[in-house]
CSV table of N, CA and C in Angstrom, one decimal:
chain,number,residue,atom,x,y,z
A,1,UNK,N,84.1,64.0,90.8
A,1,UNK,CA,85.3,64.8,90.2
A,1,UNK,C,85.9,65.6,91.4
A,2,UNK,N,87.2,65.4,91.5
A,2,UNK,CA,87.9,66.1,92.5
A,2,UNK,C,88.5,67.5,92.0
A,3,UNK,N,88.3,68.5,92.7
A,3,UNK,CA,88.9,69.8,92.3
A,3,UNK,C,90.1,70.1,93.1
A,4,UNK,N,91.2,70.4,92.5
A,4,UNK,CA,92.4,70.8,93.3
A,4,UNK,C,92.6,72.3,93.2
A,5,UNK,N,93.2,72.8,94.3
A,5,UNK,CA,93.5,74.2,94.4
A,5,UNK,C,94.9,74.3,94.7
A,6,UNK,N,95.6,75.2,94.0
A,6,UNK,CA,97.1,75.5,94.4
A,6,UNK,C,97.1,76.1,95.7
A,7,UNK,N,98.2,75.7,96.5
A,7,UNK,CA,98.3,76.3,97.8
A,7,UNK,C,98.3,77.8,97.9
A,8,UNK,N,99.0,78.5,96.9
A,8,UNK,CA,99.0,79.9,97.0
A,8,UNK,C,97.7,80.5,96.7
A,9,UNK,N,96.9,79.9,95.8
A,9,UNK,CA,95.6,80.4,95.6
A,9,UNK,C,94.7,80.2,96.8
A,10,UNK,N,94.8,79.1,97.5
A,10,UNK,CA,94.1,78.8,98.7
A,10,UNK,C,94.5,79.9,99.8
A,11,UNK,N,95.8,80.0,99.9
A,11,UNK,CA,96.2,80.9,101.0
A,11,UNK,C,95.8,82.4,100.7
A,12,UNK,N,95.9,82.8,99.5
A,12,UNK,CA,95.4,84.2,99.2
A,12,UNK,C,93.9,84.3,99.5
A,13,UNK,N,93.1,83.3,99.2
A,13,UNK,CA,91.7,83.4,99.5
A,13,UNK,C,91.5,83.5,101.0
A,14,UNK,N,92.2,82.6,101.8
A,14,UNK,CA,92.1,82.7,103.2
A,14,UNK,C,92.5,84.0,103.8
A,15,UNK,N,93.5,84.6,103.3
A,15,UNK,CA,94.0,85.9,103.9
A,15,UNK,C,93.1,87.0,103.6
A,16,UNK,N,92.1,86.9,102.9
A,16,UNK,CA,91.1,87.9,102.7
A,16,UNK,C,90.2,88.1,104.0
A,17,UNK,N,90.3,87.0,104.8
A,17,UNK,CA,89.6,87.0,106.1
A,17,UNK,C,90.5,87.7,107.2
A,18,UNK,N,90.0,88.7,107.9
A,18,UNK,CA,90.8,89.5,108.8
A,18,UNK,C,91.4,88.7,109.9
A,19,UNK,N,90.6,87.8,110.5
A,19,UNK,CA,91.0,87.0,111.6
A,19,UNK,C,92.1,86.0,111.2
A,20,UNK,N,91.9,85.4,110.0
A,20,UNK,CA,93.0,84.5,109.4
A,20,UNK,C,94.3,85.3,109.2
A,21,UNK,N,94.1,86.4,108.6
A,21,UNK,CA,95.3,87.2,108.2
A,21,UNK,C,96.1,87.6,109.5
A,22,UNK,N,95.3,88.0,110.5
A,22,UNK,CA,96.0,88.4,111.8
A,22,UNK,C,96.7,87.2,112.4
A,23,UNK,N,96.1,86.1,112.4
A,23,UNK,CA,96.7,84.9,113.0
A,23,UNK,C,98.0,84.5,112.1
A,24,UNK,N,97.9,84.6,110.8
A,24,UNK,CA,99.0,84.3,110.0
A,24,UNK,C,100.2,85.2,110.2
A,25,UNK,N,99.9,86.5,110.4
A,25,UNK,CA,101.0,87.4,110.7
A,25,UNK,C,101.5,87.3,112.1
A,26,UNK,N,100.7,86.9,113.1
A,26,UNK,CA,101.1,86.6,114.4
A,26,UNK,C,102.1,85.4,114.4
A,27,UNK,N,101.7,84.4,113.6
A,27,UNK,CA,102.5,83.2,113.5
A,27,UNK,C,103.9,83.5,112.9
A,28,UNK,N,103.9,84.4,111.9
A,28,UNK,CA,105.1,84.8,111.3
A,28,UNK,C,106.0,85.6,112.2
A,29,UNK,N,105.4,86.3,113.1
A,29,UNK,CA,106.2,87.1,114.1
A,29,UNK,C,106.9,86.3,115.1
A,30,UNK,N,106.5,85.0,115.2
A,30,UNK,CA,107.2,84.1,116.2
A,30,UNK,C,108.6,83.7,115.6
A,31,UNK,N,108.8,83.8,114.4
A,31,UNK,CA,110.1,83.4,113.8
A,31,UNK,C,111.2,84.5,114.1
A,32,UNK,N,112.4,84.0,114.4
A,32,UNK,CA,113.4,84.9,114.7
A,32,UNK,C,113.9,85.7,113.6
A,33,UNK,N,113.6,85.3,112.4
A,33,UNK,CA,114.1,86.1,111.2
A,33,UNK,C,113.0,87.1,110.8
A,34,UNK,N,113.3,88.4,110.9
A,34,UNK,CA,112.3,89.4,110.6
A,34,UNK,C,111.7,89.3,109.1
A,35,UNK,N,112.5,88.7,108.3
A,35,UNK,CA,112.1,88.5,106.9
A,35,UNK,C,110.9,87.7,106.8
A,36,UNK,N,110.7,86.8,107.7
A,36,UNK,CA,109.5,85.9,107.7
A,36,UNK,C,108.2,86.8,107.8
A,37,UNK,N,108.3,87.8,108.7
A,37,UNK,CA,107.2,88.7,109.0
A,37,UNK,C,106.9,89.5,107.7
A,38,UNK,N,107.9,90.0,107.0
A,38,UNK,CA,107.8,90.8,105.9
A,38,UNK,C,107.2,90.0,104.7
A,39,UNK,N,107.6,88.7,104.6
A,39,UNK,CA,107.1,87.9,103.6
A,39,UNK,C,105.6,87.6,103.8
A,40,UNK,N,105.2,87.4,105.0
A,40,UNK,CA,103.9,87.1,105.4
A,40,UNK,C,103.0,88.4,105.1
A,41,UNK,N,103.5,89.6,105.5
A,41,UNK,CA,102.8,90.8,105.2
A,41,UNK,C,102.6,91.0,103.7
A,42,UNK,N,103.7,90.7,102.9
A,42,UNK,CA,103.6,90.8,101.5
A,42,UNK,C,102.5,90.0,100.9
A,43,UNK,N,102.3,88.7,101.4
A,43,UNK,CA,101.2,87.9,101.0
A,43,UNK,C,99.9,88.5,101.4
A,44,UNK,N,99.7,89.1,102.5
A,44,UNK,CA,98.5,89.7,103.0
A,44,UNK,C,98.2,90.9,102.0
A,45,UNK,N,99.2,91.7,101.7
A,45,UNK,CA,99.0,92.8,100.8
A,45,UNK,C,98.5,92.3,99.5
A,46,UNK,N,99.1,91.3,99.0
A,46,UNK,CA,98.7,90.7,97.7
A,46,UNK,C,97.2,90.2,97.8
A,47,UNK,N,96.8,89.6,98.9
A,47,UNK,CA,95.5,89.1,99.0
A,47,UNK,C,94.4,90.2,99.2
A,48,UNK,N,94.8,91.3,99.8
A,48,UNK,CA,93.9,92.3,100.2
A,48,UNK,C,93.9,93.5,99.3
A,49,UNK,N,94.2,93.3,98.0
A,49,UNK,CA,94.1,94.4,97.1
A,49,UNK,C,95.3,94.6,96.2
A,50,UNK,N,96.5,94.0,96.5
A,50,UNK,CA,97.6,94.2,95.7
A,50,UNK,C,98.5,95.4,96.1
A,51,UNK,N,99.7,95.4,95.6
A,51,UNK,CA,100.7,96.4,95.9
A,51,UNK,C,100.2,97.9,95.6
A,52,UNK,N,99.6,98.0,94.4
A,52,UNK,CA,99.2,99.4,94.0
A,52,UNK,C,98.1,99.9,94.9
A,53,UNK,N,97.1,99.1,95.2
A,53,UNK,CA,96.0,99.5,96.0
A,53,UNK,C,96.4,99.8,97.4
A,54,UNK,N,97.1,98.9,98.0
A,54,UNK,CA,97.5,99.0,99.4
A,54,UNK,C,98.5,100.2,99.5
A,55,UNK,N,99.4,100.4,98.6
A,55,UNK,CA,100.3,101.6,98.6
A,55,UNK,C,99.5,102.8,98.6
A,56,UNK,N,98.5,102.9,97.8
A,56,UNK,CA,97.7,104.2,97.7
A,56,UNK,C,97.0,104.4,99.1
A,57,UNK,N,96.4,103.3,99.7
A,57,UNK,CA,95.7,103.4,100.9
A,57,UNK,C,96.7,103.8,102.0
A,58,UNK,N,97.9,103.4,102.0
A,58,UNK,CA,98.9,103.7,103.0
A,58,UNK,C,99.6,105.0,102.7
A,59,UNK,N,99.3,105.6,101.7
A,59,UNK,CA,99.9,106.9,101.3
A,59,UNK,C,101.4,106.7,101.0
A,60,UNK,N,101.7,105.6,100.3
A,60,UNK,CA,103.1,105.3,100.0
A,60,UNK,C,103.1,105.2,98.5
A,61,UNK,N,104.3,105.3,97.9
A,61,UNK,CA,104.5,105.0,96.5
A,61,UNK,C,104.5,103.5,96.3
A,62,UNK,N,104.1,103.0,95.2
A,62,UNK,CA,104.2,101.5,95.0
A,62,UNK,C,105.6,101.0,95.1
A,63,UNK,N,106.5,101.8,94.6
A,63,UNK,CA,108.0,101.4,94.7
A,63,UNK,C,108.5,101.3,96.1
A,64,UNK,N,108.0,102.3,96.9
A,64,UNK,CA,108.3,102.2,98.4
A,64,UNK,C,107.8,100.9,99.0
A,65,UNK,N,106.5,100.6,98.7
A,65,UNK,CA,106.0,99.4,99.3
A,65,UNK,C,106.7,98.2,98.9
A,66,UNK,N,107.0,98.1,97.6
A,66,UNK,CA,107.8,97.0,97.1
A,66,UNK,C,109.1,96.8,97.9
A,67,UNK,N,109.8,98.0,98.0
A,67,UNK,CA,111.1,98.0,98.6
A,67,UNK,C,111.0,97.7,100.1
A,68,UNK,N,109.9,98.1,100.8
A,68,UNK,CA,109.7,97.9,102.2
A,68,UNK,C,109.5,96.4,102.4
A,69,UNK,N,108.7,95.7,101.6
A,69,UNK,CA,108.5,94.3,101.8
A,69,UNK,C,109.4,93.4,101.0
A,70,UNK,N,110.5,93.9,100.5
A,70,UNK,CA,111.5,93.1,99.8
A,70,UNK,C,112.3,92.3,100.8
A,71,UNK,N,113.2,91.5,100.3
A,71,UNK,CA,114.1,90.6,101.1
A,71,UNK,C,115.1,91.5,101.8
A,72,UNK,N,115.3,92.8,101.2
A,72,UNK,CA,116.3,93.7,101.8
A,72,UNK,C,115.6,94.8,102.6
A,73,UNK,N,114.3,94.6,102.8
A,73,UNK,CA,113.5,95.7,103.4
A,73,UNK,C,113.8,95.8,104.9
A,74,UNK,N,113.8,97.1,105.3
A,74,UNK,CA,114.1,97.4,106.7
A,74,UNK,C,113.1,98.5,107.1
A,75,UNK,N,111.8,98.2,107.2
A,75,UNK,CA,110.8,99.3,107.3
A,75,UNK,C,110.8,99.9,108.7
A,76,UNK,N,110.3,101.2,108.7
A,76,UNK,CA,110.1,101.9,110.0
A,76,UNK,C,108.8,101.5,110.5
A,77,UNK,N,108.6,101.6,111.8
A,77,UNK,CA,107.4,101.3,112.5
A,77,UNK,C,106.2,102.1,111.8
A,78,UNK,N,106.5,103.3,111.4
A,78,UNK,CA,105.4,104.2,110.8
A,78,UNK,C,104.9,103.6,109.5
A,79,UNK,N,105.8,103.1,108.7
A,79,UNK,CA,105.5,102.5,107.5
A,79,UNK,C,104.8,101.2,107.6
A,80,UNK,N,105.3,100.3,108.6
A,80,UNK,CA,104.6,99.1,108.9
A,80,UNK,C,103.1,99.4,109.4
A,81,UNK,N,103.0,100.3,110.2
A,81,UNK,CA,101.7,100.7,110.8
A,81,UNK,C,100.8,101.1,109.6
A,82,UNK,N,101.2,101.9,108.7
A,82,UNK,CA,100.5,102.4,107.6
A,82,UNK,C,100.0,101.3,106.7
A,83,UNK,N,100.9,100.3,106.5
A,83,UNK,CA,100.6,99.2,105.6
A,83,UNK,C,99.6,98.3,106.3
A,84,UNK,N,99.8,98.0,107.6
A,84,UNK,CA,98.8,97.2,108.3
A,84,UNK,C,97.4,97.8,108.3
A,85,UNK,N,97.4,99.1,108.6
A,85,UNK,CA,96.1,99.8,108.6
A,85,UNK,C,95.4,99.8,107.2
A,86,UNK,N,96.2,99.9,106.2
A,86,UNK,CA,95.7,99.8,104.8
A,86,UNK,C,95.1,98.4,104.5
A,87,UNK,N,95.6,97.4,105.1
A,87,UNK,CA,95.1,96.0,104.9
A,87,UNK,C,94.0,95.7,105.9
A,88,UNK,N,93.7,96.6,106.8
A,88,UNK,CA,92.6,96.3,107.8
A,88,UNK,C,93.1,95.7,109.0
A,89,UNK,N,94.4,95.7,109.3
A,89,UNK,CA,95.0,95.1,110.4
A,89,UNK,C,95.7,96.2,111.3
A,90,UNK,N,96.1,95.8,112.5
A,90,UNK,CA,96.9,96.8,113.3
A,90,UNK,C,97.8,96.0,114.2
A,91,UNK,N,98.8,96.7,114.8
A,91,UNK,CA,99.8,96.1,115.7
A,91,UNK,C,99.1,95.6,117.0
A,92,UNK,N,99.7,94.6,117.6
A,92,UNK,CA,99.2,94.2,118.9
A,92,UNK,C,100.4,93.6,119.6
A,93,UNK,N,100.4,93.6,120.9
A,93,UNK,CA,101.4,93.1,121.7
A,93,UNK,C,100.8,92.2,122.8
A,94,UNK,N,101.5,91.1,123.0
A,94,UNK,CA,101.0,90.2,124.1
A,94,UNK,C,102.2,89.6,124.8
A,95,UNK,N,102.0,89.2,126.0
A,95,UNK,CA,103.1,88.6,126.8
A,95,UNK,C,103.3,87.2,126.4
A,96,UNK,N,104.5,86.7,126.5
A,96,UNK,CA,104.7,85.3,126.1
A,96,UNK,C,105.3,84.5,127.2
């Protein structure tokens, strides 16, 4: 008997792993559209506790987090840093 898993379910399970989540976000940062990064971060937030839990850990309101990671989001570095920290990740820079 073959078991099938929906892609989103598989991805959310994989994003619980810190190394996978970091690589996923790094790959998203390669895209020229900043929305790709915010979409990837939104998936990580969903996988690592959900909006309410991560908002609380980041000391943000749930509404602020939703707005930050929305298609019209334009977050500040401080907000992104807080969200990343709440998900167990942090910023990094490398030469290309």
